[in-house]
Amino acid sequence: MSDIHELTVTVDLRDGLSEQQLAELRRHLGLGPRPGRLTVVTEFPCVVVDDDGVPRTENEPRPLLAGGGPARRTTGALCSALVARDGLPGGGWALTSRTEIHPDEAEEIGALLRWLAEHVHDTRRQADGTVRLGHYRACEDPAPSPLEVRDGRVDLAETLLPRSR
């Protein structure tokens, strides 16, 4: 059994994102360079071993939803897009990303998904405040589960990190 999960995010975002936010979002999608300052997801802890063999934690920012080419563990292709969305009241952005993730990335991806849920277009927010961002599944599972953020909790992060409930 593999720890790899397919993650598909399909969401419409409100207009009014700053250029900084858009640049960082493009970076997470693998569509642009890393901006100088991070504001969306700022913590990327990574344990490294120094020359003396002592482990220490460093902050190593990386794109979270970037993926391209054929999937390694799931079927199909990995890809991302962010385009201006006409036809929504007030305008906005259409975002689609399909990638493979590992539980080690759950906290950082959860932070990004919570940020996306905060910026989702009002037409995509359910009456109880729940935001459906797409779906996810373990690579062995034939059917996906809905990817939802409810009351600031990301169901994916809780699935991958059950102790975080």
PDB file of C-alpha atoms in Angstrom:
ATOM      1  CA  MET A   1       0.000   0.000   0.000  1.00  0.00           C
ATOM      2  CA  SER A   2       1.390   3.391  -1.004  1.00  0.00           C
ATOM      3  CA  ASP A   3       1.289   6.668   0.884  1.00  0.00           C
ATOM      4  CA  ILE A   4       0.837   8.601  -2.348  1.00  0.00           C
ATOM      5  CA  HIS A   5      -2.477  10.405  -2.873  1.00  0.00           C
ATOM      6  CA  GLU A   6      -3.927  11.994  -5.974  1.00  0.00           C
ATOM      7  CA  LEU A   7      -5.026  15.562  -5.274  1.00  0.00           C
ATOM      8  CA  THR A   8      -7.232  17.416  -7.743  1.00  0.00           C
ATOM      9  CA  VAL A   9      -8.113  21.032  -6.953  1.00  0.00           C
ATOM     10  CA  THR A  10     -10.728  22.787  -9.093  1.00  0.00           C
ATOM     11  CA  VAL A  11     -11.887  26.092  -7.695  1.00  0.00           C
ATOM     12  CA  ASP A  12     -12.899  29.609  -8.648  1.00  0.00           C
ATOM     13  CA  LEU A  13     -11.255  32.397  -6.648  1.00  0.00           C
ATOM     14  CA  ARG A  14     -12.465  35.953  -6.053  1.00  0.00           C
ATOM     15  CA  ASP A  15     -10.958  38.834  -7.919  1.00  0.00           C
ATOM     16  CA  GLY A  16      -8.871  41.158  -5.798  1.00  0.00           C
ATOM     17  CA  LEU A  17      -5.903  38.913  -5.091  1.00  0.00           C
ATOM     18  CA  SER A  18      -2.765  41.003  -4.831  1.00  0.00           C
ATOM     19  CA  GLU A  19       0.065  40.633  -7.325  1.00  0.00           C
ATOM     20  CA  GLN A  20       2.126  39.122  -4.480  1.00  0.00           C
ATOM     21  CA  GLN A  21      -0.574  36.511  -3.787  1.00  0.00           C
ATOM     22  CA  LEU A  22      -0.950  35.682  -7.476  1.00  0.00           C
ATOM     23  CA  ALA A  23       2.828  35.336  -7.871  1.00  0.00           C
ATOM     24  CA  GLU A  24       3.013  32.977  -4.900  1.00  0.00           C
ATOM     25  CA  LEU A  25       0.012  30.997  -6.130  1.00  0.00           C
ATOM     26  CA  ARG A  26       1.599  30.647  -9.577  1.00  0.00           C
ATOM     27  CA  ARG A  27       4.771  29.372  -7.878  1.00  0.00           C
ATOM     28  CA  HIS A  28       2.800  26.737  -5.960  1.00  0.00           C
ATOM     29  CA  LEU A  29       1.246  25.614  -9.246  1.00  0.00           C
ATOM     30  CA  GLY A  30       4.636  25.397 -10.936  1.00  0.00           C
ATOM     31  CA  LEU A  31       3.755  28.297 -13.227  1.00  0.00           C
ATOM     32  CA  GLY A  32       6.223  30.946 -12.117  1.00  0.00           C
ATOM     33  CA  PRO A  33       9.361  31.789 -10.156  1.00  0.00           C
ATOM     34  CA  ARG A  34       9.471  32.016  -6.381  1.00  0.00           C
ATOM     35  CA  PRO A  35       8.603  35.502  -5.170  1.00  0.00           C
ATOM     36  CA  GLY A  36      11.025  37.185  -2.788  1.00  0.00           C
ATOM     37  CA  ARG A  37       8.547  37.256   0.106  1.00  0.00           C
ATOM     38  CA  LEU A  38       6.096  34.502   1.055  1.00  0.00           C
ATOM     39  CA  THR A  39       2.687  35.376   2.500  1.00  0.00           C
ATOM     40  CA  VAL A  40       0.363  32.470   1.615  1.00  0.00           C
ATOM     41  CA  VAL A  41       2.320  29.538   3.088  1.00  0.00           C
ATOM     42  CA  THR A  42       5.396  30.652   4.992  1.00  0.00           C
ATOM     43  CA  GLU A  43       6.613  27.569   6.877  1.00  0.00           C
ATOM     44  CA  PHE A  44       8.200  24.609   5.054  1.00  0.00           C
ATOM     45  CA  PRO A  45      10.031  22.692   7.778  1.00  0.00           C
ATOM     46  CA  CYS A  46      12.622  20.222   6.550  1.00  0.00           C
ATOM     47  CA  VAL A  47      15.002  18.234   8.745  1.00  0.00           C
ATOM     48  CA  VAL A  48      18.569  18.223   7.466  1.00  0.00           C
ATOM     49  CA  VAL A  49      21.733  16.767   8.951  1.00  0.00           C
ATOM     50  CA  ASP A  50      24.650  19.167   9.255  1.00  0.00           C
ATOM     51  CA  ASP A  51      28.330  18.299   8.705  1.00  0.00           C
ATOM     52  CA  ASP A  52      28.616  17.117  12.332  1.00  0.00           C
ATOM     53  CA  GLY A  53      25.714  14.681  11.926  1.00  0.00           C
ATOM     54  CA  VAL A  54      23.340  16.820  13.983  1.00  0.00           C
ATOM     55  CA  PRO A  55      19.797  17.073  12.646  1.00  0.00           C
ATOM     56  CA  ARG A  56      18.259  20.529  12.489  1.00  0.00           C
ATOM     57  CA  THR A  57      15.110  21.984  10.992  1.00  0.00           C
ATOM     58  CA  GLU A  58      15.377  24.441   8.130  1.00  0.00           C
ATOM     59  CA  ASN A  59      12.709  26.321   6.212  1.00  0.00           C
ATOM     60  CA  GLU A  60      12.838  25.133   2.594  1.00  0.00           C
ATOM     61  CA  PRO A  61      10.005  26.726   0.573  1.00  0.00           C
ATOM     62  CA  ARG A  62       8.849  24.641  -2.382  1.00  0.00           C
ATOM     63  CA  PRO A  63       5.904  24.568  -4.781  1.00  0.00           C
ATOM     64  CA  LEU A  64       3.083  22.484  -3.294  1.00  0.00           C
ATOM     65  CA  LEU A  65       0.782  21.802  -6.256  1.00  0.00           C
ATOM     66  CA  ALA A  66       3.336  21.761  -9.053  1.00  0.00           C
ATOM     67  CA  GLY A  67       3.446  18.687 -11.171  1.00  0.00           C
ATOM     68  CA  GLY A  68       3.850  18.002 -14.826  1.00  0.00           C
ATOM     69  CA  GLY A  69       4.029  15.058 -17.144  1.00  0.00           C
ATOM     70  CA  PRO A  70       2.743  11.571 -16.484  1.00  0.00           C
ATOM     71  CA  ALA A  71       1.694  10.647 -12.959  1.00  0.00           C
ATOM     72  CA  ARG A  72       4.124   8.309 -11.206  1.00  0.00           C
ATOM     73  CA  ARG A  73       1.713   6.364  -8.986  1.00  0.00           C
ATOM     74  CA  THR A  74      -1.756   7.309 -10.210  1.00  0.00           C
ATOM     75  CA  THR A  75      -2.974   7.330 -13.794  1.00  0.00           C
ATOM     76  CA  GLY A  76      -3.109  10.237 -16.202  1.00  0.00           C
ATOM     77  CA  ALA A  77      -1.154  13.469 -16.327  1.00  0.00           C
ATOM     78  CA  LEU A  78      -0.160  15.954 -13.652  1.00  0.00           C
ATOM     79  CA  CYS A  79      -0.837  19.586 -14.529  1.00  0.00           C
ATOM     80  CA  SER A  80      -1.881  23.000 -13.216  1.00  0.00           C
ATOM     81  CA  ALA A  81      -3.516  26.127 -14.627  1.00  0.00           C
ATOM     82  CA  LEU A  82      -4.570  29.542 -13.310  1.00  0.00           C
ATOM     83  CA  VAL A  83      -6.547  31.771 -15.654  1.00  0.00           C
ATOM     84  CA  ALA A  84      -8.736  34.855 -15.380  1.00  0.00           C
ATOM     85  CA  ARG A  85     -12.378  33.836 -15.040  1.00  0.00           C
ATOM     86  CA  ASP A  86     -14.969  35.837 -16.935  1.00  0.00           C
ATOM     87  CA  GLY A  87     -18.639  35.299 -16.203  1.00  0.00           C
ATOM     88  CA  LEU A  88     -18.398  35.391 -12.412  1.00  0.00           C
ATOM     89  CA  PRO A  89     -19.919  38.350 -10.594  1.00  0.00           C
ATOM     90  CA  GLY A  90     -16.973  40.669 -10.014  1.00  0.00           C
ATOM     91  CA  GLY A  91     -14.601  38.452 -11.999  1.00  0.00           C
ATOM     92  CA  GLY A  92     -12.036  36.131 -10.523  1.00  0.00           C
ATOM     93  CA  TRP A  93      -9.645  33.305 -11.216  1.00  0.00           C
ATOM     94  CA  ALA A  94     -10.147  29.686 -12.275  1.00  0.00           C
ATOM     95  CA  LEU A  95      -7.619  27.289 -10.757  1.00  0.00           C
ATOM     96  CA  THR A  96      -7.130  23.633 -11.622  1.00  0.00           C
ATOM     97  CA  SER A  97      -4.340  21.416 -10.358  1.00  0.00           C
ATOM     98  CA  ARG A  98      -3.838  17.669 -10.409  1.00  0.00           C
ATOM     99  CA  THR A  99      -0.829  16.358  -8.534  1.00  0.00           C
ATOM    100  CA  GLU A 100       0.410  13.541  -6.344  1.00  0.00           C
ATOM    101  CA  ILE A 101       1.168  14.217  -2.694  1.00  0.00           C
ATOM    102  CA  HIS A 102       2.711  12.394   0.253  1.00  0.00           C
ATOM    103  CA  PRO A 103       1.530  12.612   3.899  1.00  0.00           C
ATOM    104  CA  ASP A 104       4.780  14.412   4.773  1.00  0.00           C
ATOM    105  CA  GLU A 105       3.391  17.413   2.849  1.00  0.00           C
ATOM    106  CA  ALA A 106      -0.042  17.399   4.507  1.00  0.00           C
ATOM    107  CA  GLU A 107       0.495  20.338   6.860  1.00  0.00           C
ATOM    108  CA  GLU A 108       1.873  22.680   4.201  1.00  0.00           C
ATOM    109  CA  ILE A 109      -0.722  21.635   1.629  1.00  0.00           C
ATOM    110  CA  GLY A 110      -3.424  22.000   4.286  1.00  0.00           C
ATOM    111  CA  ALA A 111      -2.281  25.595   4.881  1.00  0.00           C
ATOM    112  CA  LEU A 112      -2.491  26.335   1.155  1.00  0.00           C
ATOM    113  CA  LEU A 113      -5.930  24.705   0.870  1.00  0.00           C
ATOM    114  CA  ARG A 114      -7.226  26.750   3.835  1.00  0.00           C
ATOM    115  CA  TRP A 115      -5.927  29.893   2.121  1.00  0.00           C
ATOM    116  CA  LEU A 116      -7.684  28.917  -1.111  1.00  0.00           C
ATOM    117  CA  ALA A 117     -10.923  28.305   0.817  1.00  0.00           C
ATOM    118  CA  GLU A 118     -10.686  31.789   2.332  1.00  0.00           C
ATOM    119  CA  HIS A 119     -10.410  33.288  -1.166  1.00  0.00           C
ATOM    120  CA  VAL A 120     -12.953  31.116  -2.957  1.00  0.00           C
ATOM    121  CA  HIS A 121     -15.522  32.990  -5.001  1.00  0.00           C
ATOM    122  CA  ASP A 122     -18.769  33.484  -3.071  1.00  0.00           C
ATOM    123  CA  THR A 123     -20.704  31.560  -5.734  1.00  0.00           C
ATOM    124  CA  ARG A 124     -18.707  28.449  -4.754  1.00  0.00           C
ATOM    125  CA  ARG A 125     -19.270  28.607  -0.977  1.00  0.00           C
ATOM    126  CA  GLN A 126     -22.037  26.359   0.386  1.00  0.00           C
ATOM    127  CA  ALA A 127     -24.736  27.709   2.703  1.00  0.00           C
ATOM    128  CA  ASP A 128     -23.073  26.189   5.807  1.00  0.00           C
ATOM    129  CA  GLY A 129     -19.716  27.783   4.843  1.00  0.00           C
ATOM    130  CA  THR A 130     -18.197  24.557   3.542  1.00  0.00           C
ATOM    131  CA  VAL A 131     -15.964  24.985   0.521  1.00  0.00           C
ATOM    132  CA  ARG A 132     -15.446  22.096  -1.867  1.00  0.00           C
ATOM    133  CA  LEU A 133     -12.061  22.461  -3.513  1.00  0.00           C
ATOM    134  CA  GLY A 134     -11.946  19.262  -5.551  1.00  0.00           C
ATOM    135  CA  HIS A 135     -11.203  15.673  -4.569  1.00  0.00           C
ATOM    136  CA  TYR A 136      -8.473  13.312  -3.388  1.00  0.00           C
ATOM    137  CA  ARG A 137      -7.824   9.577  -3.213  1.00  0.00           C
ATOM    138  CA  ALA A 138      -5.120   7.147  -2.210  1.00  0.00           C
ATOM    139  CA  CYS A 139      -3.497   5.776  -5.340  1.00  0.00           C
ATOM    140  CA  GLU A 140      -5.068   2.336  -4.724  1.00  0.00           C
ATOM    141  CA  ASP A 141      -8.601   3.670  -4.206  1.00  0.00           C
ATOM    142  CA  PRO A 142     -10.885   3.458  -7.235  1.00  0.00           C
ATOM    143  CA  ALA A 143     -13.149   6.336  -6.131  1.00  0.00           C
ATOM    144  CA  PRO A 144     -12.146   9.790  -4.878  1.00  0.00           C
ATOM    145  CA  SER A 145     -13.361  11.559  -1.730  1.00  0.00           C
ATOM    146  CA  PRO A 146     -14.508  15.183  -1.770  1.00  0.00           C
ATOM    147  CA  LEU A 147     -11.811  17.684  -0.806  1.00  0.00           C
ATOM    148  CA  GLU A 148     -13.555  20.083   1.562  1.00  0.00           C
ATOM    149  CA  VAL A 149     -12.680  22.827   4.016  1.00  0.00           C
ATOM    150  CA  ARG A 150     -15.202  23.251   6.822  1.00  0.00           C
ATOM    151  CA  ASP A 151     -14.687  25.544   9.803  1.00  0.00           C
ATOM    152  CA  GLY A 152     -11.026  25.954   8.872  1.00  0.00           C
ATOM    153  CA  ARG A 153     -10.403  22.192   8.835  1.00  0.00           C
ATOM    154  CA  VAL A 154      -9.200  20.431   5.703  1.00  0.00           C
ATOM    155  CA  ASP A 155     -10.526  16.886   5.457  1.00  0.00           C
ATOM    156  CA  LEU A 156      -7.468  15.796   3.467  1.00  0.00           C
ATOM    157  CA  ALA A 157      -5.046  16.906   6.185  1.00  0.00           C
ATOM    158  CA  GLU A 158      -7.083  15.024   8.780  1.00  0.00           C
ATOM    159  CA  THR A 159      -7.057  11.895   6.602  1.00  0.00           C
ATOM    160  CA  LEU A 160      -3.293  12.036   6.100  1.00  0.00           C
ATOM    161  CA  LEU A 161      -2.554  13.162   9.669  1.00  0.00           C
ATOM    162  CA  PRO A 162      -5.194  11.434  11.818  1.00  0.00           C
ATOM    163  CA  ARG A 163      -3.603  12.696  15.051  1.00  0.00           C
ATOM    164  CA  SER A 164      -4.398  16.280  13.995  1.00  0.00           C
ATOM    165  CA  ARG A 165      -8.151  15.805  14.568  1.00  0.00           C
TER     166      ARG A 165
END
